[in-house]
Amino acid sequence: MISRLLVANRGEIARRVFRTCRERGITTVAVYSDADARALHAREADIAVRLPGVTAAETYLRADLIIEAARAAGADAVHPGYGFLSENAAFAQAVLDAGLTWVGPTPEAVDAMGSKIASKKLMAAAGVPVLPELDPAAVTEADLPVLIKASAGGGGRGMRVVRTLAELPGQVEAARAEAATAFGDPTVFCEPYLATGRHIEVQVMADTDGTVWALGERECSIQRRHQKVVEEAPSPLVDAAMRERLQQAATAAAAAIGYVGAGTVEFLASADGAFHFLEMNTRLQVEHPVTELVTGLDLVALQLDVAEGAALPPTPPTMTGHAIEVRLYAEDPAHTWRPQTGPLHTFTLPTTTTEFGHPAPAASPAPGFRETAGTRVGSGAVSPKLQGASAGLAASAAGGPGLTSGSSVAHAAGAGGATGVVVRVDSGVTSGDVVTPHYDPMLAKVIVWAPTRAQAARALASALAGARVHGLVTNRDLLVNVLRHPAFLAGETDTAFFDRHGLDELAKPLADEDAQRLSAVAAALAAAAAERANATVGSGLPTAWRNVASAAQIRSYQAPCGRIDVAYRGGRGGVHLDDGLTAGDVSPTRVQLSRGPVRYAFDVAAFDGLVCVDSVLGPVALRPVERFPEPEAQVATGSLLAPLPGAVIRVAVAEGDQVTAGQPLLWLEAMKMQHEITAPTDGVVTSLPVTTGRQVEVGAVLAVVTPTTPEASE
């Protein structure tokens, strides 16, 4: 029996595993880098062990340090989470060699699927349909377009779409460099690129007795940079016949390598129902909550049970209702998905039903389950090994997170009633945290279960729109726009979704220009109220009060739509505004504005250099415009500034070089991704203050390109 578990990971997945451990009475052990010393997962664990260093390579990717940490903390088991070392066969073997329980598949199974090249050959031999593998050196015009992939990789890193033979060598080189940095293995290969395919995957769970569950499918087709953004179960593409074929293929894949534990078999499908094997992830997936919500399972609990030797019931539960998950990232979709760093002043989702699990137990048993001997298990006989080795598996297979063995509990659907909605948040951050450039910029996963897909999409969009996310640019507006898009609601969700519907349109702010102007008015009045409240003299006077008539006061803000100047006057009759607006109650944090008979309420939160305004019209982030900016804050015309903290990994030009608009000048590496810095115009590189290997902060000058004037070119 596992009594003390170390999670070899960070952030939300560490917290997710800890959630189940607490319910099982298992002591939790966290590891943390110096950058994560105040991270939630490190603060919440029973025991936390420092890994000296900041980068992943110095800390979370060091198998030797992880095992030393487990020994120091007295842990008897290790859960890898996802990412980092989760699919590293050598790490799995080292855990076992150290006498610890490995909560995952065997090292042999991890190794078998660790190479995409080798795994495709293995799957083809097992009768699973696969796409042909292409040697990059042998690609011809007839093969185009192709997708370059890292053999040892995942998460979209090392992947490149190539449409011409001329660009193939350079893209192969770039993919190899990124794969070597991310995974320590530069091996890449090519396969045919299907621009409008559907990414369908099957969750599997297997025990040491040879029982393999195929727990329905998830669709993860809406992606950016080949990384998933929206996931759902079941897929709107898959009918009963296709589901049967997918589950058979996934079961065959798992059986072919003697798989044990939780894993996911990924396929690329076409609209006609044909599909091909992509890869098998030998770990828990980021998107596992959607399967938990439609099946009522706790997949982490099942992982623990199988690691302790428990057997699965013969028949898994079926899917009920519909679940959709989105990944909320600190990134700017409108500017090449640029990751964001800095303080997260506020992060709340008022409509949250549960964190990391299902809501509180209901009174009736879930569909498809039966009560037996005080616990509830999947339909079918209960294995004697289950009864002896881990009675907790019954609860794992019945209730999901938050539900315990021996209680009469319900599926997520029942917990909210027949028409109930569950809003689940899995997050590794909280208000006041700082997002650093060292790790993935995902803030949270927000997942909604509802009886129907349409209800789930509507509830999830509403929950996101009502969230308070202050301090960083995020992809929240994009996610809401996707969930409300007619094509998404119609189930038309292939991998070309962003290209087909236009990222510019999908990334538009939820608040239109008029809403932004109203929000700026609210911000100005709230600021005036705050100044009046903090005044040493006359703090009790009304907002914007003037003894005698005077010129309007003006406050200016930079909004997504541009600069907004707000003019207002104060007097005995209250605050006077233009544009037919009238002000109601005004405080430093809340403002009421009316236009004719319609009244709106705005919540205002002011921070250093930032004002965040939330209302039913949409969230708006405003930057106060300084009346008298400091001269040293100005930069030379043509300066290229670092969009985020990172390391300069390559410089392609020198001072004095003539460059053209769009030409790559240098590359930054941050948040596990490479960011290309290009020339904004034709011109000459007149300053290049950085070199390869240098660390830069946000706003640092990377280069100065002086535009070429017509006179200079004559």
PDB file of N, CA and C in Angstrom, residues 533-605:
ATOM      1  N   ALA A 533     -11.329  59.845  -1.623  1.00  0.00           N
ATOM      2  CA  ALA A 533     -11.381  59.087  -0.370  1.00  0.00           C
ATOM      3  C   ALA A 533     -10.060  59.144   0.384  1.00  0.00           C
ATOM      4  N   ASN A 534      -8.951  59.275  -0.360  1.00  0.00           N
ATOM      5  CA  ASN A 534      -7.633  59.298   0.274  1.00  0.00           C
ATOM      6  C   ASN A 534      -7.131  60.707   0.554  1.00  0.00           C
ATOM      7  N   ALA A 535      -7.936  61.705   0.204  1.00  0.00           N
ATOM      8  CA  ALA A 535      -7.507  63.089   0.409  1.00  0.00           C
ATOM      9  C   ALA A 535      -7.448  63.425   1.897  1.00  0.00           C
ATOM     10  N   THR A 536      -6.478  64.245   2.256  1.00  0.00           N
ATOM     11  CA  THR A 536      -6.361  64.641   3.669  1.00  0.00           C
ATOM     12  C   THR A 536      -7.362  65.725   4.035  1.00  0.00           C
ATOM     13  N   VAL A 537      -7.868  66.441   3.026  1.00  0.00           N
ATOM     14  CA  VAL A 537      -8.857  67.496   3.255  1.00  0.00           C
ATOM     15  C   VAL A 537     -10.053  67.248   2.339  1.00  0.00           C
ATOM     16  N   GLY A 538     -11.246  67.302   2.853  1.00  0.00           N
ATOM     17  CA  GLY A 538     -12.455  67.186   2.040  1.00  0.00           C
ATOM     18  C   GLY A 538     -12.715  65.792   1.508  1.00  0.00           C
ATOM     19  N   SER A 539     -12.282  64.783   2.253  1.00  0.00           N
ATOM     20  CA  SER A 539     -12.467  63.415   1.757  1.00  0.00           C
ATOM     21  C   SER A 539     -13.932  63.014   1.674  1.00  0.00           C
ATOM     22  N   GLY A 540     -14.803  63.737   2.379  1.00  0.00           N
ATOM     23  CA  GLY A 540     -16.218  63.386   2.355  1.00  0.00           C
ATOM     24  C   GLY A 540     -16.999  64.045   1.239  1.00  0.00           C
ATOM     25  N   LEU A 541     -16.332  64.878   0.449  1.00  0.00           N
ATOM     26  CA  LEU A 541     -17.024  65.562  -0.642  1.00  0.00           C
ATOM     27  C   LEU A 541     -17.318  64.595  -1.780  1.00  0.00           C
ATOM     28  N   PRO A 542     -18.320  64.917  -2.618  1.00  0.00           N
ATOM     29  CA  PRO A 542     -18.651  64.027  -3.738  1.00  0.00           C
ATOM     30  C   PRO A 542     -17.488  63.904  -4.727  1.00  0.00           C
ATOM     31  N   THR A 543     -17.525  62.840  -5.510  1.00  0.00           N
ATOM     32  CA  THR A 543     -16.511  62.606  -6.531  1.00  0.00           C
ATOM     33  C   THR A 543     -16.443  63.771  -7.506  1.00  0.00           C
ATOM     34  N   ALA A 544     -15.215  64.211  -7.836  1.00  0.00           N
ATOM     35  CA  ALA A 544     -14.948  65.266  -8.831  1.00  0.00           C
ATOM     36  C   ALA A 544     -15.517  66.623  -8.419  1.00  0.00           C
ATOM     37  N   TRP A 545     -15.711  66.831  -7.140  1.00  0.00           N
ATOM     38  CA  TRP A 545     -16.317  68.079  -6.661  1.00  0.00           C
ATOM     39  C   TRP A 545     -15.465  69.289  -7.024  1.00  0.00           C
ATOM     40  N   ARG A 546     -16.134  70.374  -7.484  1.00  0.00           N
ATOM     41  CA  ARG A 546     -15.511  71.678  -7.693  1.00  0.00           C
ATOM     42  C   ARG A 546     -16.418  72.742  -7.069  1.00  0.00           C
ATOM     43  N   ASN A 547     -15.785  73.654  -6.341  1.00  0.00           N
ATOM     44  CA  ASN A 547     -16.541  74.704  -5.664  1.00  0.00           C
ATOM     45  C   ASN A 547     -17.242  75.620  -6.654  1.00  0.00           C
ATOM     46  N   VAL A 548     -16.537  75.919  -7.721  1.00  0.00           N
ATOM     47  CA  VAL A 548     -17.094  76.779  -8.761  1.00  0.00           C
ATOM     48  C   VAL A 548     -16.947  76.075 -10.092  1.00  0.00           C
ATOM     49  N   ALA A 549     -17.722  76.532 -11.078  1.00  0.00           N
ATOM     50  CA  ALA A 549     -17.656  75.910 -12.398  1.00  0.00           C
ATOM     51  C   ALA A 549     -16.237  76.014 -12.950  1.00  0.00           C
ATOM     52  N   SER A 550     -15.779  74.966 -13.577  1.00  0.00           N
ATOM     53  CA  SER A 550     -14.423  74.945 -14.127  1.00  0.00           C
ATOM     54  C   SER A 550     -14.400  74.027 -15.333  1.00  0.00           C
ATOM     55  N   ALA A 551     -13.247  73.988 -15.993  1.00  0.00           N
ATOM     56  CA  ALA A 551     -13.101  73.109 -17.152  1.00  0.00           C
ATOM     57  C   ALA A 551     -13.206  71.652 -16.720  1.00  0.00           C
ATOM     58  N   ALA A 552     -13.589  70.824 -17.678  1.00  0.00           N
ATOM     59  CA  ALA A 552     -13.719  69.398 -17.389  1.00  0.00           C
ATOM     60  C   ALA A 552     -12.365  68.791 -17.010  1.00  0.00           C
ATOM     61  N   GLN A 553     -12.405  67.855 -16.101  1.00  0.00           N
ATOM     62  CA  GLN A 553     -11.211  67.068 -15.800  1.00  0.00           C
ATOM     63  C   GLN A 553     -11.094  65.960 -16.842  1.00  0.00           C
ATOM     64  N   ILE A 554      -9.874  65.619 -17.196  1.00  0.00           N
ATOM     65  CA  ILE A 554      -9.647  64.615 -18.236  1.00  0.00           C
ATOM     66  C   ILE A 554      -8.680  63.557 -17.732  1.00  0.00           C
ATOM     67  N   ARG A 555      -9.067  62.322 -17.909  1.00  0.00           N
ATOM     68  CA  ARG A 555      -8.172  61.183 -17.670  1.00  0.00           C
ATOM     69  C   ARG A 555      -8.106  60.385 -18.971  1.00  0.00           C
ATOM     70  N   SER A 556      -6.914  59.914 -19.279  1.00  0.00           N
ATOM     71  CA  SER A 556      -6.702  59.200 -20.540  1.00  0.00           C
ATOM     72  C   SER A 556      -6.213  57.788 -20.274  1.00  0.00           C
ATOM     73  N   TYR A 557      -6.691  56.878 -21.116  1.00  0.00           N
ATOM     74  CA  TYR A 557      -6.319  55.467 -20.988  1.00  0.00           C
ATOM     75  C   TYR A 557      -5.990  54.892 -22.361  1.00  0.00           C
ATOM     76  N   GLN A 558      -5.094  53.953 -22.367  1.00  0.00           N
ATOM     77  CA  GLN A 558      -4.822  53.173 -23.569  1.00  0.00           C
ATOM     78  C   GLN A 558      -5.640  51.900 -23.466  1.00  0.00           C
ATOM     79  N   ALA A 559      -6.569  51.717 -24.419  1.00  0.00           N
ATOM     80  CA  ALA A 559      -7.453  50.554 -24.440  1.00  0.00           C
ATOM     81  C   ALA A 559      -7.129  49.715 -25.666  1.00  0.00           C
ATOM     82  N   PRO A 560      -7.672  48.503 -25.757  1.00  0.00           N
ATOM     83  CA  PRO A 560      -7.443  47.698 -26.961  1.00  0.00           C
ATOM     84  C   PRO A 560      -7.820  48.428 -28.247  1.00  0.00           C
ATOM     85  N   CYS A 561      -8.845  49.306 -28.192  1.00  0.00           N
ATOM     86  CA  CYS A 561      -9.281  50.023 -29.383  1.00  0.00           C
ATOM     87  C   CYS A 561      -8.481  51.296 -29.634  1.00  0.00           C
ATOM     88  N   GLY A 562      -7.563  51.637 -28.730  1.00  0.00           N
ATOM     89  CA  GLY A 562      -6.771  52.854 -28.873  1.00  0.00           C
ATOM     90  C   GLY A 562      -6.916  53.754 -27.658  1.00  0.00           C
ATOM     91  N   ARG A 563      -6.438  54.979 -27.795  1.00  0.00           N
ATOM     92  CA  ARG A 563      -6.489  55.928 -26.682  1.00  0.00           C
ATOM     93  C   ARG A 563      -7.913  56.434 -26.469  1.00  0.00           C
ATOM     94  N   ILE A 564      -8.305  56.511 -25.188  1.00  0.00           N
ATOM     95  CA  ILE A 564      -9.623  57.024 -24.820  1.00  0.00           C
ATOM     96  C   ILE A 564      -9.428  58.150 -23.814  1.00  0.00           C
ATOM     97  N   ASP A 565      -9.957  59.323 -24.117  1.00  0.00           N
ATOM     98  CA  ASP A 565      -9.922  60.471 -23.206  1.00  0.00           C
ATOM     99  C   ASP A 565     -11.296  60.617 -22.564  1.00  0.00           C
ATOM    100  N   VAL A 566     -11.337  60.636 -21.242  1.00  0.00           N
ATOM    101  CA  VAL A 566     -12.593  60.747 -20.500  1.00  0.00           C
ATOM    102  C   VAL A 566     -12.664  62.127 -19.860  1.00  0.00           C
ATOM    103  N   ALA A 567     -13.704  62.886 -20.200  1.00  0.00           N
ATOM    104  CA  ALA A 567     -13.917  64.210 -19.627  1.00  0.00           C
ATOM    105  C   ALA A 567     -15.116  64.157 -18.682  1.00  0.00           C
ATOM    106  N   TYR A 568     -14.958  64.766 -17.507  1.00  0.00           N
ATOM    107  CA  TYR A 568     -16.057  64.770 -16.535  1.00  0.00           C
ATOM    108  C   TYR A 568     -15.947  66.013 -15.666  1.00  0.00           C
ATOM    109  N   ARG A 569     -17.099  66.430 -15.133  1.00  0.00           N
ATOM    110  CA  ARG A 569     -17.174  67.590 -14.242  1.00  0.00           C
ATOM    111  C   ARG A 569     -17.948  67.190 -13.001  1.00  0.00           C
ATOM    112  N   GLY A 570     -17.611  67.806 -11.898  1.00  0.00           N
ATOM    113  CA  GLY A 570     -18.333  67.545 -10.661  1.00  0.00           C
ATOM    114  C   GLY A 570     -18.981  68.797 -10.124  1.00  0.00           C
ATOM    115  N   GLY A 571     -20.116  68.650  -9.498  1.00  0.00           N
ATOM    116  CA  GLY A 571     -20.800  69.803  -8.921  1.00  0.00           C
ATOM    117  C   GLY A 571     -21.886  69.354  -7.977  1.00  0.00           C
ATOM    118  N   ARG A 572     -22.749  70.313  -7.627  1.00  0.00           N
ATOM    119  CA  ARG A 572     -23.797  69.981  -6.669  1.00  0.00           C
ATOM    120  C   ARG A 572     -24.765  68.939  -7.226  1.00  0.00           C
ATOM    121  N   GLY A 573     -24.886  68.900  -8.537  1.00  0.00           N
ATOM    122  CA  GLY A 573     -25.804  67.934  -9.133  1.00  0.00           C
ATOM    123  C   GLY A 573     -25.168  66.585  -9.393  1.00  0.00           C
ATOM    124  N   GLY A 574     -23.947  66.374  -8.910  1.00  0.00           N
ATOM    125  CA  GLY A 574     -23.257  65.105  -9.131  1.00  0.00           C
ATOM    126  C   GLY A 574     -22.242  65.204 -10.257  1.00  0.00           C
ATOM    127  N   VAL A 575     -21.874  64.080 -10.794  1.00  0.00           N
ATOM    128  CA  VAL A 575     -20.880  64.031 -11.856  1.00  0.00           C
ATOM    129  C   VAL A 575     -21.570  64.233 -13.202  1.00  0.00           C
ATOM    130  N   HIS A 576     -21.002  65.098 -14.026  1.00  0.00           N
ATOM    131  CA  HIS A 576     -21.565  65.380 -15.344  1.00  0.00           C
ATOM    132  C   HIS A 576     -20.675  64.751 -16.408  1.00  0.00           C
ATOM    133  N   LEU A 577     -21.285  64.004 -17.317  1.00  0.00           N
ATOM    134  CA  LEU A 577     -20.556  63.286 -18.360  1.00  0.00           C
ATOM    135  C   LEU A 577     -21.117  63.628 -19.724  1.00  0.00           C
ATOM    136  N   ASP A 578     -20.326  63.368 -20.744  1.00  0.00           N
ATOM    137  CA  ASP A 578     -20.780  63.563 -22.118  1.00  0.00           C
ATOM    138  C   ASP A 578     -21.452  62.284 -22.630  1.00  0.00           C
ATOM    139  N   ASP A 579     -21.846  62.312 -23.886  1.00  0.00           N
ATOM    140  CA  ASP A 579     -22.388  61.139 -24.582  1.00  0.00           C
ATOM    141  C   ASP A 579     -23.683  60.614 -23.961  1.00  0.00           C
ATOM    142  N   GLY A 580     -24.431  61.484 -23.284  1.00  0.00           N
ATOM    143  CA  GLY A 580     -25.709  61.062 -22.744  1.00  0.00           C
ATOM    144  C   GLY A 580     -25.600  60.119 -21.569  1.00  0.00           C
ATOM    145  N   LEU A 581     -24.443  60.086 -20.927  1.00  0.00           N
ATOM    146  CA  LEU A 581     -24.248  59.197 -19.781  1.00  0.00           C
ATOM    147  C   LEU A 581     -24.543  59.933 -18.483  1.00  0.00           C
ATOM    148  N   THR A 582     -25.065  59.191 -17.511  1.00  0.00           N
ATOM    149  CA  THR A 582     -25.213  59.707 -16.154  1.00  0.00           C
ATOM    150  C   THR A 582     -24.613  58.702 -15.189  1.00  0.00           C
ATOM    151  N   ALA A 583     -24.019  59.232 -14.131  1.00  0.00           N
ATOM    152  CA  ALA A 583     -23.373  58.378 -13.138  1.00  0.00           C
ATOM    153  C   ALA A 583     -24.294  58.167 -11.954  1.00  0.00           C
ATOM    154  N   GLY A 584     -24.370  56.922 -11.496  1.00  0.00           N
ATOM    155  CA  GLY A 584     -25.117  56.612 -10.289  1.00  0.00           C
ATOM    156  C   GLY A 584     -24.162  56.504  -9.120  1.00  0.00           C
ATOM    157  N   ASP A 585     -24.222  55.419  -8.391  1.00  0.00           N
ATOM    158  CA  ASP A 585     -23.307  55.208  -7.277  1.00  0.00           C
ATOM    159  C   ASP A 585     -21.883  55.076  -7.808  1.00  0.00           C
ATOM    160  N   VAL A 586     -20.962  55.765  -7.164  1.00  0.00           N
ATOM    161  CA  VAL A 586     -19.557  55.730  -7.565  1.00  0.00           C
ATOM    162  C   VAL A 586     -18.693  55.477  -6.341  1.00  0.00           C
ATOM    163  N   SER A 587     -17.850  54.473  -6.405  1.00  0.00           N
ATOM    164  CA  SER A 587     -16.874  54.195  -5.350  1.00  0.00           C
ATOM    165  C   SER A 587     -15.550  53.838  -6.022  1.00  0.00           C
ATOM    166  N   PRO A 588     -14.471  53.717  -5.270  1.00  0.00           N
ATOM    167  CA  PRO A 588     -13.188  53.357  -5.887  1.00  0.00           C
ATOM    168  C   PRO A 588     -13.187  51.990  -6.564  1.00  0.00           C
ATOM    169  N   THR A 589     -14.159  51.144  -6.249  1.00  0.00           N
ATOM    170  CA  THR A 589     -14.155  49.791  -6.817  1.00  0.00           C
ATOM    171  C   THR A 589     -15.413  49.437  -7.606  1.00  0.00           C
ATOM    172  N   ARG A 590     -16.426  50.296  -7.579  1.00  0.00           N
ATOM    173  CA  ARG A 590     -17.658  49.972  -8.298  1.00  0.00           C
ATOM    174  C   ARG A 590     -18.323  51.262  -8.775  1.00  0.00           C
ATOM    175  N   VAL A 591     -18.747  51.246 -10.037  1.00  0.00           N
ATOM    176  CA  VAL A 591     -19.353  52.429 -10.647  1.00  0.00           C
ATOM    177  C   VAL A 591     -20.605  52.012 -11.407  1.00  0.00           C
ATOM    178  N   GLN A 592     -21.664  52.793 -11.248  1.00  0.00           N
ATOM    179  CA  GLN A 592     -22.884  52.587 -12.023  1.00  0.00           C
ATOM    180  C   GLN A 592     -23.003  53.695 -13.067  1.00  0.00           C
ATOM    181  N   LEU A 593     -23.257  53.307 -14.309  1.00  0.00           N
ATOM    182  CA  LEU A 593     -23.457  54.260 -15.394  1.00  0.00           C
ATOM    183  C   LEU A 593     -24.762  53.945 -16.093  1.00  0.00           C
ATOM    184  N   SER A 594     -25.482  55.013 -16.472  1.00  0.00           N
ATOM    185  CA  SER A 594     -26.745  54.833 -17.186  1.00  0.00           C
ATOM    186  C   SER A 594     -26.688  55.576 -18.507  1.00  0.00           C
ATOM    187  N   ARG A 595     -27.281  54.942 -19.506  1.00  0.00           N
ATOM    188  CA  ARG A 595     -27.492  55.582 -20.799  1.00  0.00           C
ATOM    189  C   ARG A 595     -28.979  55.451 -21.088  1.00  0.00           C
ATOM    190  N   GLY A 596     -29.698  56.544 -20.926  1.00  0.00           N
ATOM    191  CA  GLY A 596     -31.146  56.470 -21.013  1.00  0.00           C
ATOM    192  C   GLY A 596     -31.664  55.615 -19.860  1.00  0.00           C
ATOM    193  N   PRO A 597     -32.579  54.693 -20.150  1.00  0.00           N
ATOM    194  CA  PRO A 597     -33.152  53.884 -19.069  1.00  0.00           C
ATOM    195  C   PRO A 597     -32.295  52.672 -18.690  1.00  0.00           C
ATOM    196  N   VAL A 598     -31.190  52.449 -19.400  1.00  0.00           N
ATOM    197  CA  VAL A 598     -30.386  51.241 -19.173  1.00  0.00           C
ATOM    198  C   VAL A 598     -29.211  51.552 -18.259  1.00  0.00           C
ATOM    199  N   ARG A 599     -29.084  50.786 -17.203  1.00  0.00           N
ATOM    200  CA  ARG A 599     -28.005  50.995 -16.230  1.00  0.00           C
ATOM    201  C   ARG A 599     -27.071  49.789 -16.227  1.00  0.00           C
ATOM    202  N   TYR A 600     -25.769  50.072 -16.167  1.00  0.00           N
ATOM    203  CA  TYR A 600     -24.748  49.034 -16.104  1.00  0.00           C
ATOM    204  C   TYR A 600     -23.910  49.227 -14.850  1.00  0.00           C
ATOM    205  N   ALA A 601     -23.407  48.123 -14.323  1.00  0.00           N
ATOM    206  CA  ALA A 601     -22.507  48.163 -13.172  1.00  0.00           C
ATOM    207  C   ALA A 601     -21.124  47.695 -13.613  1.00  0.00           C
ATOM    208  N   PHE A 602     -20.095  48.409 -13.146  1.00  0.00           N
ATOM    209  CA  PHE A 602     -18.718  48.096 -13.506  1.00  0.00           C
ATOM    210  C   PHE A 602     -17.903  47.886 -12.229  1.00  0.00           C
ATOM    211  N   ASP A 603     -17.199  46.768 -12.162  1.00  0.00           N
ATOM    212  CA  ASP A 603     -16.265  46.525 -11.063  1.00  0.00           C
ATOM    213  C   ASP A 603     -14.880  46.962 -11.521  1.00  0.00           C
ATOM    214  N   VAL A 604     -14.237  47.781 -10.704  1.00  0.00           N
ATOM    215  CA  VAL A 604     -12.959  48.382 -11.089  1.00  0.00           C
ATOM    216  C   VAL A 604     -11.874  47.964 -10.110  1.00  0.00           C
ATOM    217  N   ALA A 605     -10.762  47.485 -10.638  1.00  0.00           N
ATOM    218  CA  ALA A 605      -9.606  47.113  -9.827  1.00  0.00           C
ATOM    219  C   ALA A 605      -8.392  47.828 -10.391  1.00  0.00           C
TER     220      ALA A 605
END
